[in-house]
Amino acid sequence: MKCIYCEENVSDRANFCPKCKNQIKCLNCNEILEKDSAICIMCGEDKKTKSSNQNTIKFQETKKTRSFEASFSNEVGQSIGEAFGILLTNKKNAGFQSKNLLNPKPNNIAENEEVLDSDFIEVKPSTTQNDRVFEIFNESNDKITLLETRLKAASKRDYGIRLTIIYLYYELIKGSAKISREKLNSIIKDASLYDGNFRGWLTGTNLVGVHDDEIELKAPGREKAKEYIKEIFNDTIEDKWKLGSAAKKRKKKDIEESKNG
């Protein structure tokens, strides 16, 4: 299918376009969305909105003055204004004030005044880990689908760990701090990763907490999830073990060292 916004070819399983990152399917009923509609016209579900903390800032400096233009949300406007006010007043043109951030250019700056290329700084929009985790999983009719299978794992065991941590983070972002262990086991079994190694790790790790029939992601696990998500979308990191690959047989020497250490 093609993206309704940029016409990029995307997988039929995708809810988001990998190029423009816009939502193209309803997360509730999985129907294709209307381009200009704020909701799904089939079930009324709201479209997922982009994070409000994305911003663009441009700082320009001439031989005589400094100025910048900014575009950002109201939530971060005040803190950004204070930070750049300090930055600009600490420079050699200490008299420059940035009270009006949306029109910071002083009246005495000529329209055609030269701007030095070497003094141009641009901060590009950023995407949070909360946003990117929705590019890894898709949920439709209580069925979880793994959209991104390249988890940058080094082994089968590492793949199972990464899948567990990232999935629990996905549920946490949606508002479920705890999920049933049966639900997690189902996902791990669907990926053919449920074995003794996985069960042993799950009961002995400090990244997750297992309470009777429920499981949750601890604080160290949340940080690890963010780290894993960064690695998944980092094209410079090699994807050593892919889903469906046969597990590598461990040498006898390695097994003995593992038991002793």
XYZ file of N, CA and C in Angstrom:
783
model
N 0.844 -1.187 0.000
C 0.000 0.000 0.000
C 0.882 1.240 0.000
N 0.297 2.406 -0.312
C 1.031 3.653 -0.334
C 0.582 4.555 0.809
N 1.524 5.311 1.344
C 1.221 6.259 2.409
C 0.250 7.316 1.890
N -0.768 7.653 2.684
C -1.776 8.635 2.271
C -1.219 10.055 2.282
N -0.025 10.231 2.855
C 0.565 11.564 2.923
C 1.680 11.764 1.891
N 2.668 10.851 1.879
C 3.824 11.053 0.994
C 3.887 10.037 -0.141
N 2.939 9.077 -0.172
C 2.843 8.057 -1.215
C 4.038 7.108 -1.235
N 4.726 7.014 -0.099
C 5.797 6.025 0.041
C 5.180 4.624 0.105
N 5.828 3.649 -0.519
C 5.369 2.266 -0.420
C 5.612 1.755 0.990
N 4.578 1.262 1.647
C 4.696 0.755 3.019
C 4.076 -0.637 3.100
N 4.463 -1.358 4.128
C 3.933 -2.700 4.351
C 2.449 -2.647 4.683
N 1.714 -3.652 4.252
C 0.289 -3.725 4.577
C 0.054 -3.842 6.080
N 1.095 -4.265 6.809
C 0.973 -4.431 8.263
C 1.224 -3.136 9.024
N 1.744 -2.125 8.342
C 2.189 -0.915 9.024
C 1.028 -0.004 9.411
N 1.133 0.588 10.589
C 0.194 1.617 11.032
C 0.775 3.010 10.835
N 2.099 3.098 10.661
C 2.767 4.373 10.483
C 3.687 4.299 9.271
N 3.838 5.409 8.590
C 4.733 5.472 7.429
C 6.168 5.575 7.920
N 7.078 4.721 7.452
C 8.466 4.779 7.906
C 9.215 5.995 7.379
N 8.661 6.683 6.362
C 9.340 7.841 5.786
C 8.887 9.138 6.441
N 7.584 9.442 6.372
C 7.094 10.708 6.937
C 6.605 10.550 8.380
N 6.484 9.300 8.867
C 6.149 8.979 10.256
C 4.714 9.338 10.647
N 3.885 9.626 9.659
C 2.481 9.910 9.948
C 1.687 8.617 10.139
N 0.637 8.681 10.944
C -0.237 7.533 11.157
C -1.109 7.336 9.924
N -1.143 6.110 9.400
C -1.917 5.840 8.191
C -3.045 4.844 8.427
N -3.025 4.139 9.571
C -4.096 3.211 9.910
C -4.571 3.478 11.329
N -5.817 3.150 11.587
C -6.389 3.294 12.925
C -5.779 2.251 13.853
N -5.354 2.669 15.045
C -4.765 1.748 16.013
C -5.826 0.883 16.690
N -7.104 1.248 16.513
C -8.182 0.496 17.143
C -8.787 -0.558 16.207
N -9.176 -0.117 15.001
C -9.854 -1.051 14.084
C -9.016 -1.420 12.866
N -7.832 -0.806 12.731
C -6.880 -1.130 11.666
C -7.335 -0.707 10.274
N -8.350 0.171 10.201
C -8.790 0.682 8.912
C -7.869 1.817 8.448
N -7.742 1.991 7.120
C -6.927 3.079 6.582
C -7.606 4.414 6.880
N -6.826 5.386 7.365
C -7.375 6.672 7.765
C -7.577 7.602 6.570
N -8.472 8.552 6.739
C -8.626 9.626 5.768
C -7.536 10.659 6.030
N -6.943 11.198 4.991
C -5.784 12.071 5.124
C -6.056 13.287 5.993
N -7.166 13.954 5.792
C -7.439 15.208 6.484
C -8.360 15.051 7.687
N -8.619 13.825 8.094
C -9.514 13.590 9.222
C -8.718 13.423 10.513
N -9.203 13.989 11.608
C -8.534 13.883 12.902
C -8.894 12.592 13.624
N -9.908 11.879 13.113
C -10.335 10.631 13.727
C -10.508 9.572 12.649
N -10.625 8.323 13.097
C -10.962 7.232 12.182
C -12.457 7.333 11.869
N -12.801 7.389 10.599
C -14.205 7.562 10.237
C -14.998 6.272 10.413
N -14.315 5.162 10.694
C -15.006 3.888 10.892
C -15.405 3.666 12.348
N -14.463 3.961 13.290
C -14.761 3.675 14.692
C -14.710 4.909 15.578
N -14.239 6.047 15.045
C -14.198 7.276 15.828
C -12.967 7.443 16.684
N -12.009 6.531 16.568
C -10.779 6.617 17.358
C -9.955 7.828 16.912
N -9.420 8.585 17.902
C -8.567 9.730 17.576
C -7.255 9.270 16.963
N -6.754 10.073 16.021
C -5.430 9.798 15.462
C -4.381 10.102 16.521
N -3.291 9.372 16.449
C -2.189 9.605 17.381
C -1.510 10.914 17.012
N -1.375 11.787 17.992
C -0.741 13.075 17.728
C 0.744 12.992 17.998
N 1.507 13.785 17.262
C 2.951 13.812 17.455
C 3.282 14.500 18.764
N 4.430 14.145 19.293
C 4.858 14.701 20.566
C 4.997 16.215 20.474
N 4.534 16.924 21.521
C 4.566 18.380 21.497
C 5.943 18.948 21.784
N 6.918 18.064 22.150
C 8.226 18.600 22.492
C 9.167 18.664 21.302
N 8.670 18.418 20.093
C 9.492 18.595 18.915
C 9.613 20.081 18.621
N 10.812 20.540 18.290
C 11.005 21.959 18.078
C 12.126 22.207 17.083
N 12.138 23.382 16.545
C 13.180 23.813 15.627
C 13.675 25.178 16.073
N 14.972 25.351 16.206
C 15.553 26.602 16.656
C 16.691 26.978 15.711
N 16.743 28.220 15.298
C 17.834 28.709 14.468
C 18.481 29.911 15.145
N 19.785 29.873 15.285
C 20.536 30.951 15.904
C 21.440 31.568 14.853
N 21.357 32.887 14.668
C 22.152 33.579 13.670
C 22.970 34.682 14.322
N 24.213 34.828 13.842
C 25.097 35.843 14.401
C 25.753 36.632 13.277
N 25.715 37.947 13.369
C 26.413 38.814 12.429
C 27.635 39.401 13.117
N 28.326 40.277 12.429
C 29.520 40.885 13.016
C 29.158 41.805 14.184
N 27.920 42.299 14.194
C 27.521 43.271 15.207
C 26.481 42.742 16.177
N 25.633 41.888 15.725
C 24.521 41.464 16.568
C 24.285 39.966 16.466
N 23.444 39.474 17.347
C 23.015 38.078 17.328
C 21.491 38.045 17.421
N 20.895 37.091 16.744
C 19.442 36.933 16.830
C 19.096 35.484 16.538
N 17.906 35.079 16.884
C 17.471 33.729 16.547
C 15.967 33.720 16.335
N 15.537 32.721 15.576
C 14.108 32.515 15.391
C 13.769 31.117 15.877
N 12.612 30.930 16.447
C 12.274 29.646 17.054
C 10.835 29.291 16.782
N 10.580 28.005 16.720
C 9.213 27.509 16.577
C 9.071 26.308 17.492
N 8.259 26.418 18.532
C 8.128 25.331 19.499
C 6.800 25.440 20.219
N 6.488 24.435 20.998
C 5.192 24.381 21.684
C 5.175 25.311 22.885
N 3.963 25.603 23.352
C 3.814 26.472 24.511
C 4.407 25.863 25.765
N 4.389 24.513 25.832
C 4.865 23.841 27.042
C 6.346 24.105 27.296
N 7.133 24.197 26.243
C 8.579 24.367 26.418
C 9.036 25.779 26.097
N 8.109 26.638 25.667
C 8.492 27.984 25.256
C 9.195 28.771 26.340
N 8.687 28.704 27.566
C 9.253 29.504 28.632
C 10.669 29.072 28.965
N 10.900 27.766 29.117
C 12.231 27.283 29.477
C 13.246 27.548 28.374
N 12.833 27.406 27.117
C 13.734 27.680 26.006
C 14.083 29.164 25.966
N 13.082 30.018 26.217
C 13.332 31.450 26.217
C 14.339 31.848 27.277
N 14.212 31.259 28.472
C 15.151 31.578 29.535
C 16.560 31.113 29.192
N 16.661 29.899 28.619
C 17.968 29.350 28.282
C 18.674 30.187 27.224
N 17.953 30.570 26.176
C 18.572 31.355 25.111
C 18.797 32.800 25.527
N 17.986 33.287 26.448
C 18.241 34.629 26.966
C 19.584 34.685 27.665
N 19.883 33.640 28.449
C 21.179 33.561 29.129
C 22.305 33.407 28.115
N 22.087 32.536 27.122
C 23.104 32.301 26.102
C 23.473 33.583 25.369
N 22.470 34.337 24.949
C 22.721 35.535 24.156
C 23.322 36.664 24.981
N 22.871 36.830 26.206
C 23.381 37.927 27.025
C 24.785 37.660 27.529
N 25.213 36.393 27.529
C 26.571 36.056 27.949
C 27.585 36.229 26.830
N 27.119 36.490 25.607
C 28.024 36.694 24.484
C 28.529 38.142 24.500
N 29.337 38.483 23.515
C 29.962 39.804 23.514
C 28.954 40.930 23.348
N 27.799 40.683 22.737
C 26.743 41.692 22.644
C 25.804 41.543 23.828
N 26.285 41.904 24.995
C 25.548 41.628 26.230
C 24.255 42.406 26.314
N 24.101 43.474 25.518
C 22.905 44.288 25.604
C 21.719 43.710 24.895
N 21.907 42.623 24.099
C 20.788 42.042 23.335
C 19.822 41.346 24.270
N 18.551 41.641 24.168
C 17.527 41.019 24.998
C 16.587 40.198 24.127
N 16.105 39.064 24.644
C 15.254 38.154 23.866
C 13.900 37.974 24.527
N 13.287 39.086 24.938
C 11.984 38.989 25.591
C 10.909 38.542 24.618
N 10.990 39.034 23.385
C 10.013 38.644 22.368
C 10.654 37.593 21.477
N 10.456 36.308 21.811
C 11.165 35.230 21.116
C 10.692 35.053 19.687
N 9.432 35.336 19.414
C 8.923 35.115 18.075
C 9.288 36.252 17.130
N 9.812 37.378 17.672
C 10.279 38.474 16.842
C 11.508 39.100 17.508
N 12.617 38.325 17.576
C 13.754 38.731 18.393
C 14.669 39.748 17.722
N 14.463 40.076 16.476
C 15.379 40.922 15.731
C 15.253 42.375 16.171
N 16.326 42.991 16.703
C 16.278 44.393 17.124
C 16.015 45.305 15.935
N 15.463 46.474 16.210
C 15.095 47.395 15.145
C 16.290 47.933 14.371
N 17.490 47.941 14.998
C 18.646 48.531 14.349
C 19.389 47.563 13.433
N 18.864 46.345 13.193
C 19.504 45.389 12.300
C 18.981 45.618 10.892
N 19.890 45.829 9.973
C 19.488 46.055 8.587
C 18.958 44.780 7.982
N 17.967 44.910 7.081
C 17.355 43.740 6.459
C 18.350 42.947 5.636
N 19.315 43.643 5.020
C 20.278 42.954 4.157
C 21.623 42.750 4.821
N 21.659 42.832 6.152
C 22.940 42.703 6.841
C 23.462 41.275 6.710
N 24.773 41.166 6.544
C 25.413 39.874 6.283
C 25.365 38.986 7.519
N 25.100 37.717 7.299
C 25.125 36.721 8.361
C 26.277 35.771 8.101
N 27.106 35.557 9.117
C 28.265 34.689 8.959
C 27.840 33.232 8.966
N 28.270 32.485 7.929
C 27.915 31.071 7.837
C 28.471 30.284 9.009
N 29.672 30.676 9.472
C 30.323 29.939 10.552
C 29.617 30.126 11.881
N 28.714 31.124 11.964
C 28.019 31.398 13.207
C 26.561 30.964 13.159
N 26.249 30.006 12.296
C 24.872 29.535 12.127
C 24.720 28.183 12.802
N 23.775 28.095 13.717
C 23.527 26.848 14.443
C 22.084 26.454 14.226
N 21.854 25.210 13.871
C 20.482 24.739 13.674
C 20.249 23.489 14.495
N 19.187 23.492 15.302
C 18.800 22.316 16.076
C 17.622 21.678 15.377
N 17.768 20.473 14.912
C 16.729 19.793 14.143
C 15.698 19.159 15.074
N 14.468 18.935 14.592
C 13.437 18.309 15.416
C 13.873 16.917 15.878
N 13.490 16.577 17.077
C 13.839 15.278 17.631
C 12.600 14.412 17.787
N 12.812 13.101 17.806
C 11.724 12.152 18.010
C 11.983 11.401 19.311
N 11.024 11.356 20.212
C 11.211 10.702 21.492
C 11.112 9.187 21.360
N 11.640 8.492 22.395
C 11.559 7.033 22.416
C 10.105 6.586 22.540
N 9.264 7.423 23.186
C 7.850 7.091 23.297
C 7.203 6.984 21.922
N 7.587 7.885 21.006
C 7.045 7.844 19.651
C 7.541 6.614 18.900
N 8.824 6.352 18.997
C 9.449 5.321 18.176
C 9.012 3.912 18.561
N 8.610 3.711 19.805
C 8.198 2.370 20.212
C 6.940 1.937 19.470
N 6.128 2.913 18.996
C 4.925 2.575 18.243
C 5.258 2.169 16.806
N 6.514 2.336 16.400
C 6.960 1.851 15.096
C 7.440 0.405 15.171
N 7.522 -0.127 16.379
C 8.009 -1.499 16.582
C 6.850 -2.470 16.737
N 5.779 -2.043 17.402
C 4.635 -2.918 17.653
C 3.357 -2.368 17.025
N 2.467 -3.275 16.685
C 1.127 -2.929 16.225
C 0.138 -3.814 16.974
N -0.959 -3.217 17.419
C -1.970 -3.971 18.169
C -3.315 -3.805 17.495
N -3.928 -4.918 17.127
C -5.236 -4.896 16.487
C -6.046 -6.091 16.970
N -7.230 -5.797 17.502
C -8.101 -6.859 18.027
C -7.384 -7.731 19.046
N -6.656 -7.057 19.962
C -5.912 -7.732 21.043
C -4.792 -8.630 20.518
N -4.396 -8.450 19.284
C -3.300 -9.215 18.699
C -2.098 -8.301 18.497
N -0.961 -8.665 19.091
C 0.257 -7.875 18.983
C 1.078 -8.378 17.799
N 1.464 -7.455 16.922
C 2.295 -7.781 15.769
C 3.604 -7.016 15.867
N 4.700 -7.689 15.594
C 6.015 -7.064 15.617
C 6.289 -6.465 14.247
N 6.215 -5.122 14.146
C 6.440 -4.444 12.869
C 7.917 -4.390 12.513
N 8.751 -4.139 13.507
C 10.192 -4.068 13.292
C 10.858 -5.276 13.964
N 11.351 -6.196 13.159
C 11.929 -7.429 13.708
C 13.433 -7.343 13.920
N 14.052 -6.277 13.430
C 15.506 -6.124 13.584
C 15.785 -5.452 14.925
N 15.943 -6.258 15.963
C 16.130 -5.724 17.306
C 17.596 -5.551 17.665
N 18.493 -5.786 16.714
C 19.946 -5.627 16.894
C 20.473 -6.537 18.010
N 19.905 -7.741 18.062
C 20.302 -8.708 19.079
C 21.553 -9.467 18.648
N 22.316 -9.941 19.639
C 23.544 -10.695 19.364
C 23.298 -12.198 19.363
N 22.176 -12.636 19.936
C 21.883 -14.066 20.034
C 20.389 -14.258 20.245
N 19.957 -15.523 20.252
C 18.547 -15.825 20.496
C 18.138 -15.361 21.888
N 18.992 -15.630 22.872
C 18.693 -15.209 24.245
C 18.590 -13.692 24.339
N 19.515 -12.992 23.693
C 19.505 -11.530 23.699
C 18.251 -10.995 23.008
N 17.805 -11.674 21.950
C 16.594 -11.252 21.235
C 15.381 -11.346 22.161
N 15.282 -12.457 22.906
C 14.166 -12.631 23.827
C 14.148 -11.569 24.914
N 15.349 -11.224 25.411
C 15.453 -10.190 26.444
C 15.010 -8.838 25.893
N 15.521 -8.494 24.711
C 15.186 -7.213 24.108
C 13.683 -7.126 23.800
N 13.128 -8.190 23.262
C 11.705 -8.197 22.935
C 10.870 -8.001 24.194
N 11.253 -8.644 25.283
C 10.528 -8.518 26.546
C 10.586 -7.096 27.085
N 11.795 -6.533 27.139
C 11.979 -5.199 27.710
C 11.243 -4.147 26.889
N 11.372 -4.222 25.561
C 10.755 -3.210 24.709
C 9.236 -3.344 24.732
N 8.729 -4.589 24.778
C 7.272 -4.777 24.823
C 6.690 -4.249 26.132
N 7.350 -4.512 27.251
C 6.863 -3.994 28.530
C 6.896 -2.462 28.541
N 7.888 -1.886 27.872
C 7.960 -0.426 27.759
C 6.806 0.102 26.898
N 6.489 -0.631 25.826
C 5.366 -0.292 24.960
C 4.061 -0.270 25.754
N 3.842 -1.284 26.584
C 2.633 -1.347 27.405
C 2.631 -0.220 28.437
N 3.814 0.105 28.985
C 3.918 1.172 29.972
C 3.534 2.516 29.366
N 4.012 2.784 28.148
C 3.697 4.042 27.474
C 2.189 4.138 27.211
N 1.552 3.003 26.920
C 0.104 3.004 26.677
C -0.703 3.156 27.968
N -0.035 2.982 29.127
C -0.726 3.177 30.395
C -0.850 1.932 31.250
N -0.293 0.799 30.785
C -0.364 -0.449 31.561
C 0.972 -0.695 32.250
N 1.064 -0.337 33.527
C 2.316 -0.524 34.260
C 2.605 -2.006 34.485
N 1.539 -2.800 34.611
C 1.699 -4.244 34.797
C 0.838 -4.984 33.772
N 1.351 -6.109 33.278
C 0.576 -6.958 32.387
C 0.633 -8.382 32.915
N -0.243 -9.222 32.424
C -0.233 -10.612 32.865
C 0.977 -11.332 32.287
N 1.526 -12.240 33.052
C 2.666 -13.014 32.568
C 2.245 -13.882 31.383
N 0.996 -14.295 31.369
C 0.482 -15.103 30.263
C 0.545 -14.333 28.950
N 0.239 -13.029 29.001
C 0.281 -12.199 27.793
C 1.702 -12.078 27.261
N 2.664 -11.860 28.167
C 4.066 -11.777 27.751
C 4.535 -13.115 27.194
N 4.198 -14.213 27.889
C 4.614 -15.542 27.424
C 4.076 -15.836 26.027
N 2.854 -15.370 25.747
C 2.251 -15.593 24.431
C 3.082 -14.944 23.330
N 3.551 -13.730 23.575
C 4.357 -13.015 22.584
C 5.696 -13.709 22.388
N 6.306 -14.114 23.480
C 7.601 -14.796 23.395
C 7.449 -16.145 22.689
N 6.360 -16.849 22.953
C 6.130 -18.140 22.298
C 5.854 -17.969 20.814
N 5.125 -16.920 20.439
C 4.855 -16.670 19.022
C 6.154 -16.444 18.251
N 7.161 -15.901 18.930
C 8.456 -15.663 18.297
C 9.392 -16.860 18.447
N 8.888 -17.964 19.027
C 9.678 -19.185 19.238
C 10.907 -18.923 20.096
N 10.742 -18.114 21.130
C 11.860 -17.754 21.999
C 11.672 -18.267 23.432
N 10.556 -18.948 23.670
C 10.242 -19.382 25.028
C 10.946 -20.707 25.319
N 11.977 -20.648 26.147
C 12.703 -21.864 26.519
C 13.264 -21.696 27.927
N 14.076 -22.652 28.346
C 14.628 -22.608 29.698
C 15.520 -21.404 29.940
N 16.289 -21.016 28.933
C 17.153 -19.842 29.085
C 16.342 -18.585 29.350
N 15.242 -18.442 28.611
C 14.410 -17.255 28.791
C 13.752 -17.264 30.166
N 13.193 -18.412 30.572
C 12.526 -18.486 31.877
C 13.509 -18.208 33.005
N 14.746 -18.706 32.860
C 15.760 -18.463 33.882
C 16.128 -16.993 33.987
N 16.231 -16.324 32.834
C 16.553 -14.897 32.853
C 15.417 -14.092 33.468
N 14.180 -14.435 33.131
C 13.021 -13.669 33.577
C 12.895 -13.675 35.098
N 13.224 -14.774 35.729
C 13.078 -14.871 37.184
C 14.301 -14.352 37.930
N 15.401 -14.101 37.203
C 16.625 -13.674 37.886
C 17.098 -12.274 37.565
N 16.446 -11.586 36.651
C 16.902 -10.259 36.248
C 16.365 -9.167 37.167
N 17.099 -8.042 37.222
C 16.632 -6.886 37.998
C 15.965 -5.846 37.108
N 15.765 -6.180 35.820
C 15.147 -5.245 34.891
C 13.633 -5.306 34.939
N 13.089 -6.447 35.325
C 11.637 -6.611 35.419
C 11.281 -7.177 36.787
N 10.039 -6.943 37.189
C 9.544 -7.489 38.438
C 8.404 -8.463 38.178
N 8.490 -9.646 38.718
C 7.458 -10.667 38.543
C 6.719 -10.841 39.858
N 5.415 -10.583 39.840
C 4.599 -10.684 41.039
C 3.432 -11.625 40.753
N 3.530 -12.837 41.264
C 2.500 -13.858 41.016
C 2.261 -13.994 39.501
N 1.104 -13.558 39.030
C 0.775 -13.703 37.611
C 0.948 -12.399 36.829
N 1.574 -11.386 37.454
C 1.782 -10.115 36.777
C 3.266 -9.787 36.663
N 3.579 -8.974 35.684
C 4.971 -8.604 35.448
C 5.022 -7.119 35.101
N 6.065 -6.428 35.559
C 6.214 -4.995 35.310
C 7.668 -4.667 35.007
N 7.876 -3.505 34.400
C 9.214 -3.046 34.046
C 9.728 -2.142 35.158
N 10.902 -2.511 35.727
C 11.496 -1.693 36.771
C 12.238 -0.502 36.154
N 12.686 0.403 37.023
C 13.376 1.611 36.549
C 14.601 1.293 35.690
N 15.476 0.342 36.093
C 16.616 0.007 35.217
C 16.157 -0.555 33.872
N 15.029 -1.263 33.867
C 14.489 -1.813 32.626
C 13.988 -0.728 31.693
N 13.445 0.354 32.254
C 12.963 1.458 31.422
C 14.128 2.133 30.702
N 15.232 2.322 31.426
C 16.416 2.915 30.800
C 16.996 1.983 29.738
N 16.967 0.689 30.026
C 17.466 -0.288 29.055
C 16.584 -0.301 27.803
N 15.282 -0.140 27.964
C 14.365 -0.101 26.817
C 14.697 1.073 25.907
N 14.941 2.246 26.493
C 15.306 3.423 25.698
C 16.602 3.178 24.933
N 17.539 2.514 25.594
C 18.815 2.197 24.946
C 18.612 1.247 23.770
N 17.773 0.219 23.971
C 17.501 -0.749 22.904
C 16.816 -0.068 21.713
N 15.854 0.818 21.988
C 15.129 1.488 20.905
C 16.067 2.349 20.074
N 16.988 3.039 20.725
C 17.990 3.826 19.992
C 18.806 2.935 19.069
N 19.200 1.773 19.572
C 20.012 0.855 18.780
C 19.230 0.302 17.588
N 17.948 0.034 17.779
C 17.124 -0.520 16.698
C 17.110 0.405 15.491
N 17.011 1.705 15.735
C 16.914 2.669 14.634
C 18.259 3.304 14.283
N 19.323 2.692 14.768
C 20.675 3.132 14.416
C 21.216 2.203 13.330
N 21.289 2.698 12.107
C 21.688 1.871 10.968
C 23.156 1.454 11.016
N 23.950 2.072 11.881
C 25.372 1.717 11.965
C 25.612 0.489 12.833
N 24.586 0.052 13.586
C 24.728 -1.121 14.456
C 24.289 -2.368 13.704
N 25.122 -3.383 13.724
C 24.850 -4.619 12.987
C 23.768 -5.445 13.673
N 22.898 -6.016 12.862
C 21.839 -6.896 13.366
C 22.358 -8.329 13.276
N 22.945 -8.827 14.360
C 23.671 -10.100 14.322
C 22.758 -11.326 14.358
N 21.631 -11.246 15.074
C 20.739 -12.409 15.170
C 19.346 -11.989 14.753
N 18.815 -12.636 13.747
C 17.506 -12.280 13.208
C 16.455 -13.283 13.661
N 15.232 -12.837 13.759
C 14.127 -13.695 14.175
C 13.981 -14.849 13.189
N 13.930 -16.063 13.718
C 13.834 -17.240 12.869
C 15.159 -17.933 12.656
N 16.266 -17.285 13.066
C 17.580 -17.901 12.921
C 17.741 -19.000 13.953
N 18.538 -19.976 13.603
C 18.818 -21.071 14.533
C 19.767 -20.583 15.603
N 19.556 -21.020 16.823
C 20.450 -20.624 17.910
C 21.808 -21.266 17.727
N 22.866 -20.493 17.991
C 24.224 -21.020 17.862
C 24.523 -21.973 19.007
N 25.153 -23.094 18.682
C 25.514 -24.063 19.702
C 26.705 -23.553 20.493
N 26.610 -23.643 21.785
C 27.689 -23.174 22.639
C 28.741 -24.259 22.798
N 29.994 -23.826 22.802
C 31.084 -24.771 22.990
C 31.101 -25.265 24.430
N 31.627 -26.474 24.604
C 31.666 -27.074 25.922
C 32.432 -26.197 26.899
N 33.531 -25.569 26.399
C 34.344 -24.715 27.244
C 33.545 -23.517 27.728
N 32.742 -22.928 26.854
C 31.924 -21.766 27.209
C 30.859 -22.134 28.233
N 30.275 -23.347 28.096
C 29.269 -23.805 29.038
C 29.855 -23.962 30.430
N 31.063 -24.542 30.514
C 31.713 -24.747 31.784
C 32.052 -23.409 32.452
N 32.538 -22.463 31.625
C 32.868 -21.139 32.158
C 31.637 -20.430 32.665
N 30.499 -20.644 31.960
C 29.249 -20.018 32.369
C 28.773 -20.576 33.703
N 28.931 -21.893 33.886
C 28.519 -22.518 35.137
C 29.387 -22.055 36.310
N 30.699 -21.893 36.036
C 31.632 -21.518 37.094
C 31.590 -20.027 37.409
N 31.146 -19.252 36.424
C 31.164 -17.794 36.626
C 29.819 -17.212 36.759
